[in-house]
């Protein structure tokens, strides 16, 4: 988390859809089964590989209903985990990426010029502690669609997006939703184990400094003048 974010929740300047995505992340981590009913209804909308959504554009999937059924099984077995904390600086890193690749119609974790990845973008705003990850969602109209897309993870062999959502090593999150040239809208979600904002003291370094300054006394064995 950003140590300056005392509330650990999105502020008034955050878009409503990103506030909703944050809330759904934590509700889902607390109660993984909450999306099962939506996914069961989704299965009924498949015609082969086509997902025919009432009132919306028909989508061609890669795995069809099988991926949705597998997601349901996962959610039934997934135990609750701790909530995420919002970090404004992590959100800025996700904003940079969405506003970089969106107008160009790109679908990638690297920057449009290929020079920076997730970690480099995050480090522009501070230090990543422990671990980090990123989810990209495309062509979703609202927060629930974003989360369902990432949980089902159609066509992604290792289900990496779903794994990020339920990764208990992640404690901090930030997201940004913006227009995409080819898919109307995209969302970039960045995760960290912890995050220290640039210019703020690193709590780990502070602990190490305190430890190194402690005076330590040793009991010398009898008849020994010094340690070698």
PDB file of C-alpha atoms in Angstrom:
ATOM      1  CA  UNK A   1       0.000   0.000   0.000  1.00  0.00           C
ATOM      2  CA  UNK A   2       0.977   3.597  -0.247  1.00  0.00           C
ATOM      3  CA  UNK A   3       1.866   4.631   3.287  1.00  0.00           C
ATOM      4  CA  UNK A   4       0.200   7.968   2.577  1.00  0.00           C
ATOM      5  CA  UNK A   5      -3.175   6.355   1.802  1.00  0.00           C
ATOM      6  CA  UNK A   6      -4.553   6.266   5.327  1.00  0.00           C
ATOM      7  CA  UNK A   7      -8.044   5.257   4.230  1.00  0.00           C
ATOM      8  CA  UNK A   8      -6.848   2.540   1.824  1.00  0.00           C
ATOM      9  CA  UNK A   9      -9.900   3.116  -0.394  1.00  0.00           C
ATOM     10  CA  UNK A  10     -10.395   5.072  -3.647  1.00  0.00           C
ATOM     11  CA  UNK A  11     -10.779   8.807  -3.214  1.00  0.00           C
ATOM     12  CA  UNK A  12     -13.324  11.171  -4.728  1.00  0.00           C
ATOM     13  CA  UNK A  13     -11.126  11.692  -7.793  1.00  0.00           C
ATOM     14  CA  UNK A  14     -11.340   8.004  -8.811  1.00  0.00           C
ATOM     15  CA  UNK A  15     -13.818   7.027 -11.546  1.00  0.00           C
ATOM     16  CA  UNK A  16     -16.919   5.195 -10.383  1.00  0.00           C
ATOM     17  CA  UNK A  17     -16.155   2.095 -12.443  1.00  0.00           C
ATOM     18  CA  UNK A  18     -12.743   1.778 -10.786  1.00  0.00           C
ATOM     19  CA  UNK A  19     -14.313   2.245  -7.365  1.00  0.00           C
ATOM     20  CA  UNK A  20     -16.713  -0.564  -8.257  1.00  0.00           C
ATOM     21  CA  UNK A  21     -13.878  -2.788  -9.484  1.00  0.00           C
ATOM     22  CA  UNK A  22     -12.055  -2.248  -6.201  1.00  0.00           C
ATOM     23  CA  UNK A  23     -15.162  -3.090  -4.178  1.00  0.00           C
ATOM     24  CA  UNK A  24     -15.866  -6.210  -6.244  1.00  0.00           C
ATOM     25  CA  UNK A  25     -12.275  -7.380  -5.849  1.00  0.00           C
ATOM     26  CA  UNK A  26     -12.625  -7.340  -2.088  1.00  0.00           C
ATOM     27  CA  UNK A  27     -16.132  -8.763  -2.020  1.00  0.00           C
ATOM     28  CA  UNK A  28     -14.960 -11.614  -4.233  1.00  0.00           C
ATOM     29  CA  UNK A  29     -11.854 -12.288  -2.159  1.00  0.00           C
ATOM     30  CA  UNK A  30     -14.064 -12.362   0.938  1.00  0.00           C
ATOM     31  CA  UNK A  31     -16.811 -14.463  -0.659  1.00  0.00           C
ATOM     32  CA  UNK A  32     -15.549 -16.279  -3.800  1.00  0.00           C
ATOM     33  CA  UNK A  33     -18.932 -17.944  -4.366  1.00  0.00           C
ATOM     34  CA  UNK A  34     -20.675 -14.609  -4.951  1.00  0.00           C
ATOM     35  CA  UNK A  35     -20.270 -14.813  -8.757  1.00  0.00           C
ATOM     36  CA  UNK A  36     -21.425 -18.409  -9.149  1.00  0.00           C
ATOM     37  CA  UNK A  37     -25.054 -17.499  -9.839  1.00  0.00           C
ATOM     38  CA  UNK A  38     -23.971 -15.045 -12.562  1.00  0.00           C
ATOM     39  CA  UNK A  39     -21.720 -17.648 -14.135  1.00  0.00           C
ATOM     40  CA  UNK A  40     -24.447 -20.286 -14.093  1.00  0.00           C
ATOM     41  CA  UNK A  41     -26.741 -17.873 -15.948  1.00  0.00           C
ATOM     42  CA  UNK A  42     -23.902 -17.162 -18.374  1.00  0.00           C
ATOM     43  CA  UNK A  43     -23.636 -20.846 -19.324  1.00  0.00           C
ATOM     44  CA  UNK A  44     -27.224 -20.765 -20.605  1.00  0.00           C
ATOM     45  CA  UNK A  45     -26.273 -18.003 -23.065  1.00  0.00           C
ATOM     46  CA  UNK A  46     -23.766 -20.106 -25.012  1.00  0.00           C
ATOM     47  CA  UNK A  47     -24.376 -21.416 -28.498  1.00  0.00           C
ATOM     48  CA  UNK A  48     -21.231 -23.407 -29.118  1.00  0.00           C
ATOM     49  CA  UNK A  49     -18.394 -20.930 -28.802  1.00  0.00           C
ATOM     50  CA  UNK A  50     -20.717 -17.937 -29.165  1.00  0.00           C
ATOM     51  CA  UNK A  51     -21.855 -16.068 -26.056  1.00  0.00           C
ATOM     52  CA  UNK A  52     -25.204 -14.515 -26.931  1.00  0.00           C
ATOM     53  CA  UNK A  53     -25.885 -11.833 -24.347  1.00  0.00           C
ATOM     54  CA  UNK A  54     -29.366 -10.271 -24.383  1.00  0.00           C
ATOM     55  CA  UNK A  55     -29.207  -6.685 -25.569  1.00  0.00           C
ATOM     56  CA  UNK A  56     -25.447  -6.831 -26.118  1.00  0.00           C
ATOM     57  CA  UNK A  57     -22.989  -7.783 -28.838  1.00  0.00           C
ATOM     58  CA  UNK A  58     -22.498 -11.534 -29.323  1.00  0.00           C
ATOM     59  CA  UNK A  59     -18.983 -12.617 -28.339  1.00  0.00           C
ATOM     60  CA  UNK A  60     -16.946 -15.431 -29.871  1.00  0.00           C
ATOM     61  CA  UNK A  61     -15.039 -17.201 -27.097  1.00  0.00           C
ATOM     62  CA  UNK A  62     -12.128 -19.618 -27.331  1.00  0.00           C
ATOM     63  CA  UNK A  63     -13.350 -22.257 -24.886  1.00  0.00           C
ATOM     64  CA  UNK A  64     -17.100 -21.793 -24.700  1.00  0.00           C
ATOM     65  CA  UNK A  65     -19.091 -22.858 -21.636  1.00  0.00           C
ATOM     66  CA  UNK A  66     -16.302 -25.178 -20.487  1.00  0.00           C
ATOM     67  CA  UNK A  67     -14.201 -22.266 -19.173  1.00  0.00           C
ATOM     68  CA  UNK A  68     -17.188 -20.879 -17.277  1.00  0.00           C
ATOM     69  CA  UNK A  69     -17.959 -24.259 -15.729  1.00  0.00           C
ATOM     70  CA  UNK A  70     -14.339 -24.602 -14.672  1.00  0.00           C
ATOM     71  CA  UNK A  71     -14.464 -21.138 -13.080  1.00  0.00           C
ATOM     72  CA  UNK A  72     -17.526 -22.175 -11.086  1.00  0.00           C
ATOM     73  CA  UNK A  73     -15.666 -25.210  -9.768  1.00  0.00           C
ATOM     74  CA  UNK A  74     -12.738 -23.013  -8.789  1.00  0.00           C
ATOM     75  CA  UNK A  75     -14.938 -20.543  -6.901  1.00  0.00           C
ATOM     76  CA  UNK A  76     -16.653 -23.353  -5.046  1.00  0.00           C
ATOM     77  CA  UNK A  77     -13.292 -24.502  -3.674  1.00  0.00           C
ATOM     78  CA  UNK A  78     -11.512 -21.165  -3.195  1.00  0.00           C
ATOM     79  CA  UNK A  79     -11.242 -20.105   0.484  1.00  0.00           C
ATOM     80  CA  UNK A  80     -11.696 -16.465   1.516  1.00  0.00           C
ATOM     81  CA  UNK A  81      -8.561 -14.312   1.667  1.00  0.00           C
ATOM     82  CA  UNK A  82      -7.675 -10.859   2.998  1.00  0.00           C
ATOM     83  CA  UNK A  83      -8.954  -7.696   1.277  1.00  0.00           C
ATOM     84  CA  UNK A  84      -6.833  -5.416  -0.883  1.00  0.00           C
ATOM     85  CA  UNK A  85      -5.897  -1.833  -0.028  1.00  0.00           C
ATOM     86  CA  UNK A  86      -6.173   0.951  -2.608  1.00  0.00           C
ATOM     87  CA  UNK A  87      -3.035   2.864  -3.561  1.00  0.00           C
ATOM     88  CA  UNK A  88      -3.280   6.062  -5.607  1.00  0.00           C
ATOM     89  CA  UNK A  89       0.276   5.728  -6.893  1.00  0.00           C
ATOM     90  CA  UNK A  90      -0.368   2.187  -8.143  1.00  0.00           C
ATOM     91  CA  UNK A  91      -3.473   3.549  -9.852  1.00  0.00           C
ATOM     92  CA  UNK A  92      -1.318   6.156 -11.611  1.00  0.00           C
ATOM     93  CA  UNK A  93       0.905   3.392 -12.978  1.00  0.00           C
ATOM     94  CA  UNK A  94      -2.149   1.586 -14.355  1.00  0.00           C
ATOM     95  CA  UNK A  95      -3.431   4.879 -15.783  1.00  0.00           C
ATOM     96  CA  UNK A  96      -0.156   5.437 -17.621  1.00  0.00           C
ATOM     97  CA  UNK A  97      -0.430   2.058 -19.295  1.00  0.00           C
ATOM     98  CA  UNK A  98      -4.119   2.279 -20.206  1.00  0.00           C
ATOM     99  CA  UNK A  99      -3.645   5.727 -21.732  1.00  0.00           C
ATOM    100  CA  UNK A 100      -0.581   4.493 -23.607  1.00  0.00           C
ATOM    101  CA  UNK A 101      -1.902   1.329 -25.276  1.00  0.00           C
ATOM    102  CA  UNK A 102      -5.625   2.155 -25.430  1.00  0.00           C
ATOM    103  CA  UNK A 103      -5.530   4.843 -28.155  1.00  0.00           C
ATOM    104  CA  UNK A 104      -3.182   2.646 -30.209  1.00  0.00           C
ATOM    105  CA  UNK A 105      -5.431  -0.415 -30.032  1.00  0.00           C
ATOM    106  CA  UNK A 106      -2.755  -2.554 -28.373  1.00  0.00           C
ATOM    107  CA  UNK A 107      -3.256  -5.563 -26.063  1.00  0.00           C
ATOM    108  CA  UNK A 108      -0.022  -6.039 -24.123  1.00  0.00           C
ATOM    109  CA  UNK A 109       1.659  -5.581 -20.749  1.00  0.00           C
ATOM    110  CA  UNK A 110       4.711  -3.837 -22.176  1.00  0.00           C
ATOM    111  CA  UNK A 111       4.520  -0.174 -23.099  1.00  0.00           C
ATOM    112  CA  UNK A 112       3.772   0.744 -26.710  1.00  0.00           C
ATOM    113  CA  UNK A 113       7.473   1.399 -27.361  1.00  0.00           C
ATOM    114  CA  UNK A 114       8.482  -1.861 -25.693  1.00  0.00           C
ATOM    115  CA  UNK A 115      10.781  -0.132 -23.226  1.00  0.00           C
ATOM    116  CA  UNK A 116       8.893  -0.524 -19.954  1.00  0.00           C
ATOM    117  CA  UNK A 117       6.973  -3.317 -18.254  1.00  0.00           C
ATOM    118  CA  UNK A 118       4.784  -3.433 -15.173  1.00  0.00           C
ATOM    119  CA  UNK A 119       7.585  -3.134 -12.624  1.00  0.00           C
ATOM    120  CA  UNK A 120       9.223  -0.203 -14.398  1.00  0.00           C
ATOM    121  CA  UNK A 121       5.919   1.686 -14.508  1.00  0.00           C
ATOM    122  CA  UNK A 122       5.307   1.087 -10.817  1.00  0.00           C
ATOM    123  CA  UNK A 123       8.831   2.189  -9.906  1.00  0.00           C
ATOM    124  CA  UNK A 124       8.167   5.603 -11.404  1.00  0.00           C
ATOM    125  CA  UNK A 125       5.975   6.235  -8.353  1.00  0.00           C
ATOM    126  CA  UNK A 126       7.772   4.307  -5.619  1.00  0.00           C
ATOM    127  CA  UNK A 127       9.173   0.952  -4.584  1.00  0.00           C
ATOM    128  CA  UNK A 128       7.434  -2.386  -5.020  1.00  0.00           C
ATOM    129  CA  UNK A 129       7.773  -4.657  -1.999  1.00  0.00           C
ATOM    130  CA  UNK A 130       7.723  -8.448  -2.399  1.00  0.00           C
ATOM    131  CA  UNK A 131       5.712  -9.037  -5.598  1.00  0.00           C
ATOM    132  CA  UNK A 132       3.609  -7.425  -8.310  1.00  0.00           C
ATOM    133  CA  UNK A 133       1.210  -8.336 -11.117  1.00  0.00           C
ATOM    134  CA  UNK A 134      -1.148  -6.885 -13.694  1.00  0.00           C
ATOM    135  CA  UNK A 135      -4.541  -7.723 -15.199  1.00  0.00           C
ATOM    136  CA  UNK A 136      -5.869  -6.262 -18.442  1.00  0.00           C
ATOM    137  CA  UNK A 137      -9.559  -6.383 -19.347  1.00  0.00           C
ATOM    138  CA  UNK A 138     -11.099  -5.329 -22.672  1.00  0.00           C
ATOM    139  CA  UNK A 139     -14.556  -4.614 -24.071  1.00  0.00           C
ATOM    140  CA  UNK A 140     -16.404  -4.623 -20.731  1.00  0.00           C
ATOM    141  CA  UNK A 141     -19.120  -2.107 -19.909  1.00  0.00           C
ATOM    142  CA  UNK A 142     -19.135  -2.278 -16.115  1.00  0.00           C
ATOM    143  CA  UNK A 143     -17.210  -3.576 -13.118  1.00  0.00           C
ATOM    144  CA  UNK A 144     -19.034  -6.906 -12.886  1.00  0.00           C
ATOM    145  CA  UNK A 145     -18.277  -7.661 -16.528  1.00  0.00           C
ATOM    146  CA  UNK A 146     -14.609  -6.878 -15.881  1.00  0.00           C
ATOM    147  CA  UNK A 147     -14.441  -9.231 -12.912  1.00  0.00           C
ATOM    148  CA  UNK A 148     -16.329 -12.032 -14.673  1.00  0.00           C
ATOM    149  CA  UNK A 149     -14.037 -11.775 -17.681  1.00  0.00           C
ATOM    150  CA  UNK A 150     -10.934 -11.972 -15.482  1.00  0.00           C
ATOM    151  CA  UNK A 151     -12.283 -14.836 -13.356  1.00  0.00           C
ATOM    152  CA  UNK A 152     -13.370 -16.965 -16.317  1.00  0.00           C
ATOM    153  CA  UNK A 153     -10.097 -16.135 -18.098  1.00  0.00           C
ATOM    154  CA  UNK A 154     -11.253 -17.642 -21.391  1.00  0.00           C
ATOM    155  CA  UNK A 155      -8.351 -18.717 -23.604  1.00  0.00           C
ATOM    156  CA  UNK A 156      -5.671 -18.138 -20.956  1.00  0.00           C
ATOM    157  CA  UNK A 157      -4.081 -21.510 -20.276  1.00  0.00           C
ATOM    158  CA  UNK A 158      -2.692 -20.752 -16.803  1.00  0.00           C
ATOM    159  CA  UNK A 159      -5.690 -18.621 -15.702  1.00  0.00           C
ATOM    160  CA  UNK A 160      -3.199 -15.931 -14.711  1.00  0.00           C
ATOM    161  CA  UNK A 161      -5.799 -13.168 -14.402  1.00  0.00           C
ATOM    162  CA  UNK A 162      -7.877 -15.241 -11.981  1.00  0.00           C
ATOM    163  CA  UNK A 163      -4.739 -16.169 -10.075  1.00  0.00           C
ATOM    164  CA  UNK A 164      -3.902 -12.483  -9.607  1.00  0.00           C
ATOM    165  CA  UNK A 165      -7.354 -11.753  -8.166  1.00  0.00           C
ATOM    166  CA  UNK A 166      -6.994 -14.525  -5.584  1.00  0.00           C
ATOM    167  CA  UNK A 167      -3.274 -14.190  -4.910  1.00  0.00           C
ATOM    168  CA  UNK A 168      -2.976 -13.891  -1.121  1.00  0.00           C
ATOM    169  CA  UNK A 169       0.492 -12.326  -1.485  1.00  0.00           C
ATOM    170  CA  UNK A 170      -1.078  -9.234  -3.054  1.00  0.00           C
ATOM    171  CA  UNK A 171      -2.247  -6.619  -0.547  1.00  0.00           C
ATOM    172  CA  UNK A 172      -2.330  -3.442  -2.647  1.00  0.00           C
ATOM    173  CA  UNK A 173      -4.215  -2.565  -5.829  1.00  0.00           C
ATOM    174  CA  UNK A 174      -4.925   0.306  -8.186  1.00  0.00           C
ATOM    175  CA  UNK A 175      -6.860   0.337 -11.458  1.00  0.00           C
ATOM    176  CA  UNK A 176      -7.745   2.666 -14.310  1.00  0.00           C
ATOM    177  CA  UNK A 177     -10.404   2.347 -16.994  1.00  0.00           C
ATOM    178  CA  UNK A 178     -10.205   4.295 -20.250  1.00  0.00           C
ATOM    179  CA  UNK A 179     -11.168   4.140 -23.950  1.00  0.00           C
ATOM    180  CA  UNK A 180      -9.608   1.556 -26.263  1.00  0.00           C
ATOM    181  CA  UNK A 181      -9.339   2.048 -30.014  1.00  0.00           C
ATOM    182  CA  UNK A 182     -10.560  -1.423 -30.992  1.00  0.00           C
ATOM    183  CA  UNK A 183     -12.439  -2.674 -27.916  1.00  0.00           C
ATOM    184  CA  UNK A 184     -14.303   0.447 -26.848  1.00  0.00           C
ATOM    185  CA  UNK A 185     -13.015   0.303 -23.258  1.00  0.00           C
ATOM    186  CA  UNK A 186     -10.194  -1.296 -21.287  1.00  0.00           C
ATOM    187  CA  UNK A 187      -9.178  -1.606 -17.649  1.00  0.00           C
ATOM    188  CA  UNK A 188      -5.663  -1.988 -16.302  1.00  0.00           C
ATOM    189  CA  UNK A 189      -5.382  -3.396 -12.768  1.00  0.00           C
ATOM    190  CA  UNK A 190      -2.001  -3.418 -10.999  1.00  0.00           C
ATOM    191  CA  UNK A 191      -1.252  -5.364  -7.815  1.00  0.00           C
ATOM    192  CA  UNK A 192       1.625  -5.327  -5.286  1.00  0.00           C
ATOM    193  CA  UNK A 193       2.586  -7.122  -2.118  1.00  0.00           C
ATOM    194  CA  UNK A 194       3.206  -3.661  -0.667  1.00  0.00           C
ATOM    195  CA  UNK A 195       4.169  -0.279  -2.080  1.00  0.00           C
ATOM    196  CA  UNK A 196       6.316   2.517  -0.667  1.00  0.00           C
ATOM    197  CA  UNK A 197       5.627   5.884  -2.285  1.00  0.00           C
ATOM    198  CA  UNK A 198       8.640   7.698  -3.714  1.00  0.00           C
ATOM    199  CA  UNK A 199      10.097  10.056  -1.130  1.00  0.00           C
ATOM    200  CA  UNK A 200       8.604   8.263   1.864  1.00  0.00           C
ATOM    201  CA  UNK A 201      10.716   6.202   4.295  1.00  0.00           C
ATOM    202  CA  UNK A 202      10.895   2.496   3.599  1.00  0.00           C
ATOM    203  CA  UNK A 203       9.651   0.689   6.750  1.00  0.00           C
ATOM    204  CA  UNK A 204      11.887  -2.317   6.054  1.00  0.00           C
ATOM    205  CA  UNK A 205      14.983  -0.140   5.762  1.00  0.00           C
ATOM    206  CA  UNK A 206      13.931   1.674   8.937  1.00  0.00           C
ATOM    207  CA  UNK A 207      13.675  -1.626  10.810  1.00  0.00           C
ATOM    208  CA  UNK A 208      17.063  -2.739   9.511  1.00  0.00           C
ATOM    209  CA  UNK A 209      18.669   0.554  10.554  1.00  0.00           C
ATOM    210  CA  UNK A 210      17.218   0.198  14.043  1.00  0.00           C
ATOM    211  CA  UNK A 211      18.433  -3.401  14.265  1.00  0.00           C
ATOM    212  CA  UNK A 212      21.969  -2.511  13.186  1.00  0.00           C
ATOM    213  CA  UNK A 213      22.154   0.250  15.800  1.00  0.00           C
ATOM    214  CA  UNK A 214      21.229  -2.071  18.641  1.00  0.00           C
ATOM    215  CA  UNK A 215      23.991  -2.853  21.073  1.00  0.00           C
ATOM    216  CA  UNK A 216      24.606  -6.564  21.465  1.00  0.00           C
ATOM    217  CA  UNK A 217      26.438  -8.065  24.414  1.00  0.00           C
ATOM    218  CA  UNK A 218      28.139 -11.475  24.357  1.00  0.00           C
ATOM    219  CA  UNK A 219      29.063 -13.570  27.340  1.00  0.00           C
ATOM    220  CA  UNK A 220      32.730 -14.440  26.935  1.00  0.00           C
ATOM    221  CA  UNK A 221      33.723 -17.991  27.981  1.00  0.00           C
ATOM    222  CA  UNK A 222      36.171 -18.192  30.882  1.00  0.00           C
ATOM    223  CA  UNK A 223      39.857 -18.000  30.011  1.00  0.00           C
ATOM    224  CA  UNK A 224      39.099 -16.613  26.538  1.00  0.00           C
ATOM    225  CA  UNK A 225      40.457 -13.132  25.795  1.00  0.00           C
ATOM    226  CA  UNK A 226      38.822 -12.524  22.411  1.00  0.00           C
ATOM    227  CA  UNK A 227      36.714 -14.025  19.622  1.00  0.00           C
ATOM    228  CA  UNK A 228      38.509 -15.177  16.491  1.00  0.00           C
TER     229      UNK A 228
END
